[in-house]
Amino acid sequence: MKGKEKKRGPIIAIDGPSGVGKTTISKLVAQSLGFRYIETGAMYRAFAVAANDAGVNVDDEDELEEFSKGIEVTFDNNYEKIFINNKDYSGRIRDASSGELASRASSKKAVRDFLVRLQRELGHEGCVVMEGRDIGTVVFPDADVKIFLDAKSEVRAGRRHAQLSASPGFAENGGATVDAEKVAGDIEERDRRDSTRRHSPLKKADDAVYVDTSEAGVRDIEKRVLGIIKERTGIGDNNR
Ligand code: DC
């Protein structure tokens, strides 16, 4: 029977570089639609931090692959907490150093293969908003709606700086690590690495809708994204 394979709820893919407001917007949109929200960046971060803890060199593909064979990645009911071998990593993955480790480990094919498989399992029933760098291009190329969020680099650096300053790790480090200029440099380097890597580089899918978040407020962007989803799937509005 034709179309039989598409017996699932909608998949909303939200991609873009750091500091564009992906997480905030994706959460709000998922909440509004009553969909599950899945943040794939947290998986790369937790994987890289756990590997680093285990003494794995996060630039070594073979070591990373071996590490992936011995771990199980799980979540709490709302996908807000992430566990690796039952250990909760959620509180340790928001600082700049975990972002750096994640960016390095995520350039390795073995890591991507492992986490993309998990992400497909998590999303295959649909009714999900999945956020990352390659959701619309690689994880779910047949997603019902694809959004690519972007913003001017100075705006992104400012947002990331505010985010890091508010994170628990900032106080513990005496604030010394969150220098605005350094954040801007780090974000530039990370985006360069994420966009130029050989495997699944960050790029807009041809059929994704480009949304610039530089000037707009969170609620405006949320409205815009919900409008795009409504237009493409007919879903939305009823519970707002
Ligand atoms: O979105 P984030 O800053 O939490 O992501 C951390 C790193 O993980 C980012 O530098 C690139 C990588 N990442 C990825 O390669 N693919 C994804 N789908 C999500 C994140």
PDB file of C-alpha atoms and ligand atoms in Angstrom:
ATOM      1  CA  MET A   1       0.000   0.000   0.000  1.00  0.00           C
ATOM      2  CA  LYS A   2       1.420   3.392  -0.979  1.00  0.00           C
ATOM      3  CA  GLY A   3       2.334   5.784   1.816  1.00  0.00           C
ATOM      4  CA  LYS A   4       2.143   3.005   4.365  1.00  0.00           C
ATOM      5  CA  GLU A   5       5.658   3.713   5.588  1.00  0.00           C
ATOM      6  CA  LYS A   6       4.633   7.169   6.810  1.00  0.00           C
ATOM      7  CA  LYS A   7       2.608   6.017   9.791  1.00  0.00           C
ATOM      8  CA  ARG A   8       4.208   8.319  12.304  1.00  0.00           C
ATOM      9  CA  GLY A   9       3.642  11.727  13.836  1.00  0.00           C
ATOM     10  CA  PRO A  10       5.376  14.832  12.514  1.00  0.00           C
ATOM     11  CA  ILE A  11       9.099  15.341  12.907  1.00  0.00           C
ATOM     12  CA  ILE A  12      10.283  18.940  13.280  1.00  0.00           C
ATOM     13  CA  ALA A  13      14.015  19.403  12.644  1.00  0.00           C
ATOM     14  CA  ILE A  14      15.650  22.555  14.018  1.00  0.00           C
ATOM     15  CA  ASP A  15      19.293  23.117  13.087  1.00  0.00           C
ATOM     16  CA  GLY A  16      21.790  25.950  13.275  1.00  0.00           C
ATOM     17  CA  PRO A  17      25.099  27.106  14.785  1.00  0.00           C
ATOM     18  CA  SER A  18      25.760  27.975  18.448  1.00  0.00           C
ATOM     19  CA  GLY A  19      24.053  30.930  20.043  1.00  0.00           C
ATOM     20  CA  VAL A  20      21.102  31.297  17.673  1.00  0.00           C
ATOM     21  CA  GLY A  21      18.537  30.419  20.355  1.00  0.00           C
ATOM     22  CA  LYS A  22      17.926  26.867  19.079  1.00  0.00           C
ATOM     23  CA  THR A  23      17.375  25.345  22.501  1.00  0.00           C
ATOM     24  CA  THR A  24      15.060  28.062  23.812  1.00  0.00           C
ATOM     25  CA  ILE A  25      12.976  28.130  20.640  1.00  0.00           C
ATOM     26  CA  SER A  26      12.875  24.343  20.201  1.00  0.00           C
ATOM     27  CA  LYS A  27      11.679  23.846  23.781  1.00  0.00           C
ATOM     28  CA  LEU A  28       8.944  26.465  23.458  1.00  0.00           C
ATOM     29  CA  VAL A  29       7.777  25.052  20.141  1.00  0.00           C
ATOM     30  CA  ALA A  30       7.698  21.482  21.487  1.00  0.00           C
ATOM     31  CA  GLN A  31       5.772  22.641  24.541  1.00  0.00           C
ATOM     32  CA  SER A  32       3.262  24.495  22.432  1.00  0.00           C
ATOM     33  CA  LEU A  33       2.677  21.500  20.149  1.00  0.00           C
ATOM     34  CA  GLY A  34       2.708  18.947  22.985  1.00  0.00           C
ATOM     35  CA  PHE A  35       5.625  17.178  21.249  1.00  0.00           C
ATOM     36  CA  ARG A  36       8.718  15.621  22.776  1.00  0.00           C
ATOM     37  CA  TYR A  37      11.786  17.817  22.698  1.00  0.00           C
ATOM     38  CA  ILE A  38      15.133  16.189  21.996  1.00  0.00           C
ATOM     39  CA  GLU A  39      18.396  18.120  22.181  1.00  0.00           C
ATOM     40  CA  THR A  40      21.081  16.238  20.290  1.00  0.00           C
ATOM     41  CA  GLY A  41      23.870  18.638  21.355  1.00  0.00           C
ATOM     42  CA  ALA A  42      23.471  17.306  24.908  1.00  0.00           C
ATOM     43  CA  MET A  43      24.206  13.802  23.593  1.00  0.00           C
ATOM     44  CA  TYR A  44      27.462  14.890  21.927  1.00  0.00           C
ATOM     45  CA  ARG A  45      28.406  16.821  25.058  1.00  0.00           C
ATOM     46  CA  ALA A  46      27.655  13.975  27.490  1.00  0.00           C
ATOM     47  CA  PHE A  47      29.358  11.432  25.242  1.00  0.00           C
ATOM     48  CA  ALA A  48      32.513  13.569  24.992  1.00  0.00           C
ATOM     49  CA  VAL A  49      32.649  14.393  28.720  1.00  0.00           C
ATOM     50  CA  ALA A  50      32.144  10.735  29.667  1.00  0.00           C
ATOM     51  CA  ALA A  51      34.810   9.637  27.177  1.00  0.00           C
ATOM     52  CA  ASN A  52      37.230  12.242  28.483  1.00  0.00           C
ATOM     53  CA  ASP A  53      36.520  11.117  32.083  1.00  0.00           C
ATOM     54  CA  ALA A  54      37.331   7.576  31.028  1.00  0.00           C
ATOM     55  CA  GLY A  55      40.731   8.695  29.758  1.00  0.00           C
ATOM     56  CA  VAL A  56      39.752   8.446  26.090  1.00  0.00           C
ATOM     57  CA  ASN A  57      41.467  10.814  23.681  1.00  0.00           C
ATOM     58  CA  VAL A  58      38.516  12.666  22.085  1.00  0.00           C
ATOM     59  CA  ASP A  59      40.535  13.220  18.909  1.00  0.00           C
ATOM     60  CA  ASP A  60      41.162   9.510  18.408  1.00  0.00           C
ATOM     61  CA  GLU A  61      38.497   7.774  16.340  1.00  0.00           C
ATOM     62  CA  ASP A  62      39.462   4.217  17.326  1.00  0.00           C
ATOM     63  CA  GLU A  63      39.434   4.990  21.037  1.00  0.00           C
ATOM     64  CA  LEU A  64      36.073   6.743  20.707  1.00  0.00           C
ATOM     65  CA  GLU A  65      34.588   3.828  18.794  1.00  0.00           C
ATOM     66  CA  GLU A  66      35.791   1.367  21.407  1.00  0.00           C
ATOM     67  CA  PHE A  67      34.325   3.567  24.131  1.00  0.00           C
ATOM     68  CA  SER A  68      30.933   3.697  22.364  1.00  0.00           C
ATOM     69  CA  LYS A  69      30.731  -0.102  22.423  1.00  0.00           C
ATOM     70  CA  GLY A  70      30.755  -0.196  26.218  1.00  0.00           C
ATOM     71  CA  ILE A  71      28.145   2.448  26.969  1.00  0.00           C
ATOM     72  CA  GLU A  72      24.407   2.827  27.199  1.00  0.00           C
ATOM     73  CA  VAL A  73      22.861   6.277  26.802  1.00  0.00           C
ATOM     74  CA  THR A  74      19.501   6.812  28.518  1.00  0.00           C
ATOM     75  CA  PHE A  75      17.211   9.682  29.525  1.00  0.00           C
ATOM     76  CA  ASP A  76      14.601  10.603  32.087  1.00  0.00           C
ATOM     77  CA  ASN A  77      10.939  10.743  31.026  1.00  0.00           C
ATOM     78  CA  ASN A  78      11.097  14.293  29.638  1.00  0.00           C
ATOM     79  CA  TYR A  79      14.497  13.863  27.997  1.00  0.00           C
ATOM     80  CA  GLU A  80      15.818  16.615  30.259  1.00  0.00           C
ATOM     81  CA  LYS A  81      18.430  14.454  31.927  1.00  0.00           C
ATOM     82  CA  ILE A  82      20.995  12.349  30.139  1.00  0.00           C
ATOM     83  CA  PHE A  83      22.681   9.296  31.655  1.00  0.00           C
ATOM     84  CA  ILE A  84      25.644   7.297  30.437  1.00  0.00           C
ATOM     85  CA  ASN A  85      25.853   3.895  32.043  1.00  0.00           C
ATOM     86  CA  ASN A  86      23.309   5.185  34.591  1.00  0.00           C
ATOM     87  CA  LYS A  87      25.436   8.161  35.598  1.00  0.00           C
ATOM     88  CA  ASP A  88      23.723  11.551  35.275  1.00  0.00           C
ATOM     89  CA  TYR A  89      25.796  13.952  33.124  1.00  0.00           C
ATOM     90  CA  SER A  90      23.155  16.695  32.868  1.00  0.00           C
ATOM     91  CA  GLY A  91      24.843  19.035  35.345  1.00  0.00           C
ATOM     92  CA  ARG A  92      28.253  18.809  33.705  1.00  0.00           C
ATOM     93  CA  ILE A  93      27.602  19.504  30.062  1.00  0.00           C
ATOM     94  CA  ARG A  94      26.829  23.220  29.905  1.00  0.00           C
ATOM     95  CA  ASP A  95      30.244  24.791  30.296  1.00  0.00           C
ATOM     96  CA  ALA A  96      32.612  25.907  27.552  1.00  0.00           C
ATOM     97  CA  SER A  97      34.999  22.988  28.008  1.00  0.00           C
ATOM     98  CA  SER A  98      32.274  20.378  27.409  1.00  0.00           C
ATOM     99  CA  GLY A  99      31.249  22.277  24.259  1.00  0.00           C
ATOM    100  CA  GLU A 100      34.837  22.152  23.069  1.00  0.00           C
ATOM    101  CA  LEU A 101      35.162  18.413  23.805  1.00  0.00           C
ATOM    102  CA  ALA A 102      31.834  17.787  22.049  1.00  0.00           C
ATOM    103  CA  SER A 103      32.844  19.712  18.966  1.00  0.00           C
ATOM    104  CA  ARG A 104      36.059  17.676  18.681  1.00  0.00           C
ATOM    105  CA  ALA A 105      34.496  14.256  19.318  1.00  0.00           C
ATOM    106  CA  SER A 106      31.538  15.029  17.029  1.00  0.00           C
ATOM    107  CA  SER A 107      33.809  15.376  14.013  1.00  0.00           C
ATOM    108  CA  LYS A 108      34.539  11.634  14.192  1.00  0.00           C
ATOM    109  CA  LYS A 109      32.407   9.314  12.096  1.00  0.00           C
ATOM    110  CA  ALA A 110      32.242   6.554  14.715  1.00  0.00           C
ATOM    111  CA  VAL A 111      30.721   8.986  17.220  1.00  0.00           C
ATOM    112  CA  ARG A 112      28.224  10.330  14.689  1.00  0.00           C
ATOM    113  CA  ASP A 113      27.184   6.840  13.582  1.00  0.00           C
ATOM    114  CA  PHE A 114      26.594   5.819  17.186  1.00  0.00           C
ATOM    115  CA  LEU A 115      24.568   8.910  18.167  1.00  0.00           C
ATOM    116  CA  VAL A 116      22.659   9.282  14.891  1.00  0.00           C
ATOM    117  CA  ARG A 117      21.419   5.694  15.301  1.00  0.00           C
ATOM    118  CA  LEU A 118      20.194   6.556  18.794  1.00  0.00           C
ATOM    119  CA  GLN A 119      18.563   9.779  17.582  1.00  0.00           C
ATOM    120  CA  ARG A 120      16.674   7.923  14.845  1.00  0.00           C
ATOM    121  CA  GLU A 121      15.414   5.402  17.390  1.00  0.00           C
ATOM    122  CA  LEU A 122      14.263   8.198  19.691  1.00  0.00           C
ATOM    123  CA  GLY A 123      12.476  10.105  16.949  1.00  0.00           C
ATOM    124  CA  HIS A 124      11.038   7.414  14.720  1.00  0.00           C
ATOM    125  CA  GLU A 125       7.504   7.593  16.127  1.00  0.00           C
ATOM    126  CA  GLY A 126       7.342  11.316  15.400  1.00  0.00           C
ATOM    127  CA  CYS A 127       5.534  14.038  17.375  1.00  0.00           C
ATOM    128  CA  VAL A 128       8.990  15.283  18.164  1.00  0.00           C
ATOM    129  CA  VAL A 129      11.037  18.466  17.890  1.00  0.00           C
ATOM    130  CA  MET A 130      14.668  17.475  17.437  1.00  0.00           C
ATOM    131  CA  GLU A 131      17.372  20.111  17.637  1.00  0.00           C
ATOM    132  CA  GLY A 132      20.993  19.953  16.447  1.00  0.00           C
ATOM    133  CA  ARG A 133      23.306  20.560  13.501  1.00  0.00           C
ATOM    134  CA  ASP A 134      22.427  17.757  11.077  1.00  0.00           C
ATOM    135  CA  ILE A 135      18.849  16.775  11.892  1.00  0.00           C
ATOM    136  CA  GLY A 136      17.360  17.990   8.603  1.00  0.00           C
ATOM    137  CA  THR A 137      20.314  16.861   6.493  1.00  0.00           C
ATOM    138  CA  VAL A 138      21.296  13.480   7.977  1.00  0.00           C
ATOM    139  CA  VAL A 139      19.263  12.238  10.951  1.00  0.00           C
ATOM    140  CA  PHE A 140      15.800  12.844   9.457  1.00  0.00           C
ATOM    141  CA  PRO A 141      16.180  14.010   5.854  1.00  0.00           C
ATOM    142  CA  ASP A 142      12.445  13.275   5.450  1.00  0.00           C
ATOM    143  CA  ALA A 143      11.440  15.460   8.420  1.00  0.00           C
ATOM    144  CA  ASP A 144       8.052  17.126   7.902  1.00  0.00           C
ATOM    145  CA  VAL A 145       9.374  20.582   8.749  1.00  0.00           C
ATOM    146  CA  LYS A 146      12.967  21.799   8.685  1.00  0.00           C
ATOM    147  CA  ILE A 147      14.009  25.091  10.208  1.00  0.00           C
ATOM    148  CA  PHE A 148      17.511  26.545  10.010  1.00  0.00           C
ATOM    149  CA  LEU A 149      18.073  29.206  12.674  1.00  0.00           C
ATOM    150  CA  ASP A 150      20.908  31.665  12.199  1.00  0.00           C
ATOM    151  CA  ALA A 151      22.095  35.023  13.569  1.00  0.00           C
ATOM    152  CA  LYS A 152      24.926  37.499  13.059  1.00  0.00           C
ATOM    153  CA  SER A 153      28.131  36.278  14.668  1.00  0.00           C
ATOM    154  CA  GLU A 154      28.360  39.141  17.184  1.00  0.00           C
ATOM    155  CA  VAL A 155      24.799  38.428  18.344  1.00  0.00           C
ATOM    156  CA  ARG A 156      25.567  34.717  18.731  1.00  0.00           C
ATOM    157  CA  ALA A 157      28.743  35.417  20.704  1.00  0.00           C
ATOM    158  CA  GLY A 158      26.833  37.793  23.011  1.00  0.00           C
ATOM    159  CA  ARG A 159      24.127  35.207  23.667  1.00  0.00           C
ATOM    160  CA  ARG A 160      26.610  32.422  24.333  1.00  0.00           C
ATOM    161  CA  HIS A 161      28.516  34.690  26.719  1.00  0.00           C
ATOM    162  CA  ALA A 162      25.326  35.473  28.662  1.00  0.00           C
ATOM    163  CA  GLN A 163      24.470  31.761  28.746  1.00  0.00           C
ATOM    164  CA  LEU A 164      27.902  30.737  30.036  1.00  0.00           C
ATOM    165  CA  SER A 165      27.940  33.520  32.639  1.00  0.00           C
ATOM    166  CA  ALA A 166      24.641  32.218  33.993  1.00  0.00           C
ATOM    167  CA  SER A 167      25.760  28.582  34.099  1.00  0.00           C
ATOM    168  CA  PRO A 168      26.673  26.951  37.436  1.00  0.00           C
ATOM    169  CA  GLY A 169      30.233  26.227  36.273  1.00  0.00           C
ATOM    170  CA  PHE A 170      30.863  29.954  35.918  1.00  0.00           C
ATOM    171  CA  ALA A 171      30.634  30.650  39.662  1.00  0.00           C
ATOM    172  CA  GLU A 172      32.756  27.612  40.470  1.00  0.00           C
ATOM    173  CA  ASN A 173      35.452  28.853  38.146  1.00  0.00           C
ATOM    174  CA  GLY A 174      35.373  32.281  39.752  1.00  0.00           C
ATOM    175  CA  GLY A 175      34.146  33.696  36.453  1.00  0.00           C
ATOM    176  CA  ALA A 176      37.657  33.623  35.098  1.00  0.00           C
ATOM    177  CA  THR A 177      36.855  31.532  32.050  1.00  0.00           C
ATOM    178  CA  VAL A 178      34.054  33.685  30.668  1.00  0.00           C
ATOM    179  CA  ASP A 179      35.760  36.536  28.955  1.00  0.00           C
ATOM    180  CA  ALA A 180      33.551  38.031  26.189  1.00  0.00           C
ATOM    181  CA  GLU A 181      36.320  38.224  23.602  1.00  0.00           C
ATOM    182  CA  LYS A 182      37.454  34.701  24.326  1.00  0.00           C
ATOM    183  CA  VAL A 183      33.869  33.442  23.968  1.00  0.00           C
ATOM    184  CA  ALA A 184      33.627  35.172  20.575  1.00  0.00           C
ATOM    185  CA  GLY A 185      36.910  33.549  19.472  1.00  0.00           C
ATOM    186  CA  ASP A 186      35.902  30.126  20.780  1.00  0.00           C
ATOM    187  CA  ILE A 187      32.492  30.221  19.126  1.00  0.00           C
ATOM    188  CA  GLU A 188      34.070  31.200  15.817  1.00  0.00           C
ATOM    189  CA  GLU A 189      36.535  28.329  16.042  1.00  0.00           C
ATOM    190  CA  ARG A 190      33.824  25.849  17.016  1.00  0.00           C
ATOM    191  CA  ASP A 191      31.536  26.948  14.181  1.00  0.00           C
ATOM    192  CA  ARG A 192      34.412  26.705  11.736  1.00  0.00           C
ATOM    193  CA  ARG A 193      35.140  23.156  12.914  1.00  0.00           C
ATOM    194  CA  ASP A 194      31.445  22.143  12.894  1.00  0.00           C
ATOM    195  CA  SER A 195      30.893  23.558   9.388  1.00  0.00           C
ATOM    196  CA  THR A 196      34.044  22.259   7.719  1.00  0.00           C
ATOM    197  CA  ARG A 197      34.269  18.743   9.173  1.00  0.00           C
ATOM    198  CA  ARG A 198      34.168  15.884   6.703  1.00  0.00           C
ATOM    199  CA  HIS A 199      31.231  14.016   8.250  1.00  0.00           C
ATOM    200  CA  SER A 200      27.829  15.700   8.452  1.00  0.00           C
ATOM    201  CA  PRO A 201      29.042  19.303   8.508  1.00  0.00           C
ATOM    202  CA  LEU A 202      26.647  21.952   9.743  1.00  0.00           C
ATOM    203  CA  LYS A 203      24.726  23.201   6.733  1.00  0.00           C
ATOM    204  CA  LYS A 204      21.232  24.244   5.856  1.00  0.00           C
ATOM    205  CA  ALA A 205      19.190  21.517   4.150  1.00  0.00           C
ATOM    206  CA  ASP A 206      17.986  22.663   0.722  1.00  0.00           C
ATOM    207  CA  ASP A 207      14.371  22.375   1.851  1.00  0.00           C
ATOM    208  CA  ALA A 208      14.854  24.027   5.271  1.00  0.00           C
ATOM    209  CA  VAL A 209      13.304  27.415   6.016  1.00  0.00           C
ATOM    210  CA  TYR A 210      15.982  29.956   6.966  1.00  0.00           C
ATOM    211  CA  VAL A 211      15.101  32.090   9.991  1.00  0.00           C
ATOM    212  CA  ASP A 212      17.396  34.918  11.112  1.00  0.00           C
ATOM    213  CA  THR A 213      17.076  35.439  14.863  1.00  0.00           C
ATOM    214  CA  SER A 214      19.476  38.429  15.144  1.00  0.00           C
ATOM    215  CA  GLU A 215      16.887  41.137  15.650  1.00  0.00           C
ATOM    216  CA  ALA A 216      13.765  39.351  16.814  1.00  0.00           C
ATOM    217  CA  GLY A 217      12.684  38.504  20.363  1.00  0.00           C
ATOM    218  CA  VAL A 218      12.149  34.924  21.521  1.00  0.00           C
ATOM    219  CA  ARG A 219       8.344  35.069  21.361  1.00  0.00           C
ATOM    220  CA  ASP A 220       8.423  36.495  17.832  1.00  0.00           C
ATOM    221  CA  ILE A 221      10.706  33.739  16.620  1.00  0.00           C
ATOM    222  CA  GLU A 222       8.577  31.116  18.337  1.00  0.00           C
ATOM    223  CA  LYS A 223       5.506  32.530  16.592  1.00  0.00           C
ATOM    224  CA  ARG A 224       7.272  32.548  13.255  1.00  0.00           C
ATOM    225  CA  VAL A 225       8.402  28.912  13.643  1.00  0.00           C
ATOM    226  CA  LEU A 226       4.942  27.797  14.786  1.00  0.00           C
ATOM    227  CA  GLY A 227       3.515  29.597  11.752  1.00  0.00           C
ATOM    228  CA  ILE A 228       5.823  27.656   9.427  1.00  0.00           C
ATOM    229  CA  ILE A 229       4.862  24.371  11.120  1.00  0.00           C
ATOM    230  CA  LYS A 230       1.153  25.182  10.859  1.00  0.00           C
ATOM    231  CA  GLU A 231       1.543  26.060   7.197  1.00  0.00           C
ATOM    232  CA  ARG A 232       3.336  22.800   6.397  1.00  0.00           C
ATOM    233  CA  THR A 233       1.517  20.305   8.616  1.00  0.00           C
ATOM    234  CA  GLY A 234      -1.747  21.969   9.598  1.00  0.00           C
ATOM    235  CA  ILE A 235      -0.790  21.376  13.228  1.00  0.00           C
ATOM    236  CA  GLY A 236      -0.782  24.051  15.924  1.00  0.00           C
ATOM    237  CA  ASP A 237      -2.695  27.010  17.323  1.00  0.00           C
ATOM    238  CA  ASN A 238      -5.372  24.955  19.080  1.00  0.00           C
ATOM    239  CA  ASN A 239      -3.672  24.886  22.453  1.00  0.00           C
ATOM    240  CA  ARG A 240      -2.339  28.443  22.544  1.00  0.00           C
TER     241      ARG A 240
HETATM  242  O1   DC B   1      24.414  22.586  20.300  1.00  0.00           O
HETATM  243  P1   DC B   1      25.592  22.383  21.240  1.00  0.00           P
HETATM  244  O2   DC B   1      26.441  23.616  21.423  1.00  0.00           O
HETATM  245  O3   DC B   1      25.162  21.819  22.546  1.00  0.00           O
HETATM  246  O4   DC B   1      26.514  21.280  20.524  1.00  0.00           O
HETATM  247  C1   DC B   1      27.749  20.884  21.040  1.00  0.00           C
HETATM  248  C2   DC B   1      28.625  20.332  19.929  1.00  0.00           C
HETATM  249  O5   DC B   1      28.078  19.100  19.471  1.00  0.00           O
HETATM  250  C3   DC B   1      28.735  21.235  18.694  1.00  0.00           C
HETATM  251  O6   DC B   1      29.962  21.926  18.688  1.00  0.00           O
HETATM  252  C4   DC B   1      28.669  20.309  17.526  1.00  0.00           C
HETATM  253  C5   DC B   1      28.143  19.017  18.063  1.00  0.00           C
HETATM  254  N1   DC B   1      26.838  18.642  17.523  1.00  0.00           N
HETATM  255  C6   DC B   1      26.823  17.978  16.320  1.00  0.00           C
HETATM  256  O7   DC B   1      27.873  17.786  15.716  1.00  0.00           O
HETATM  257  N2   DC B   1      25.657  17.521  15.803  1.00  0.00           N
HETATM  258  C7   DC B   1      24.487  17.739  16.435  1.00  0.00           C
HETATM  259  N3   DC B   1      23.346  17.260  15.901  1.00  0.00           N
HETATM  260  C8   DC B   1      24.477  18.442  17.668  1.00  0.00           C
HETATM  261  C9   DC B   1      25.681  18.902  18.184  1.00  0.00           C
END
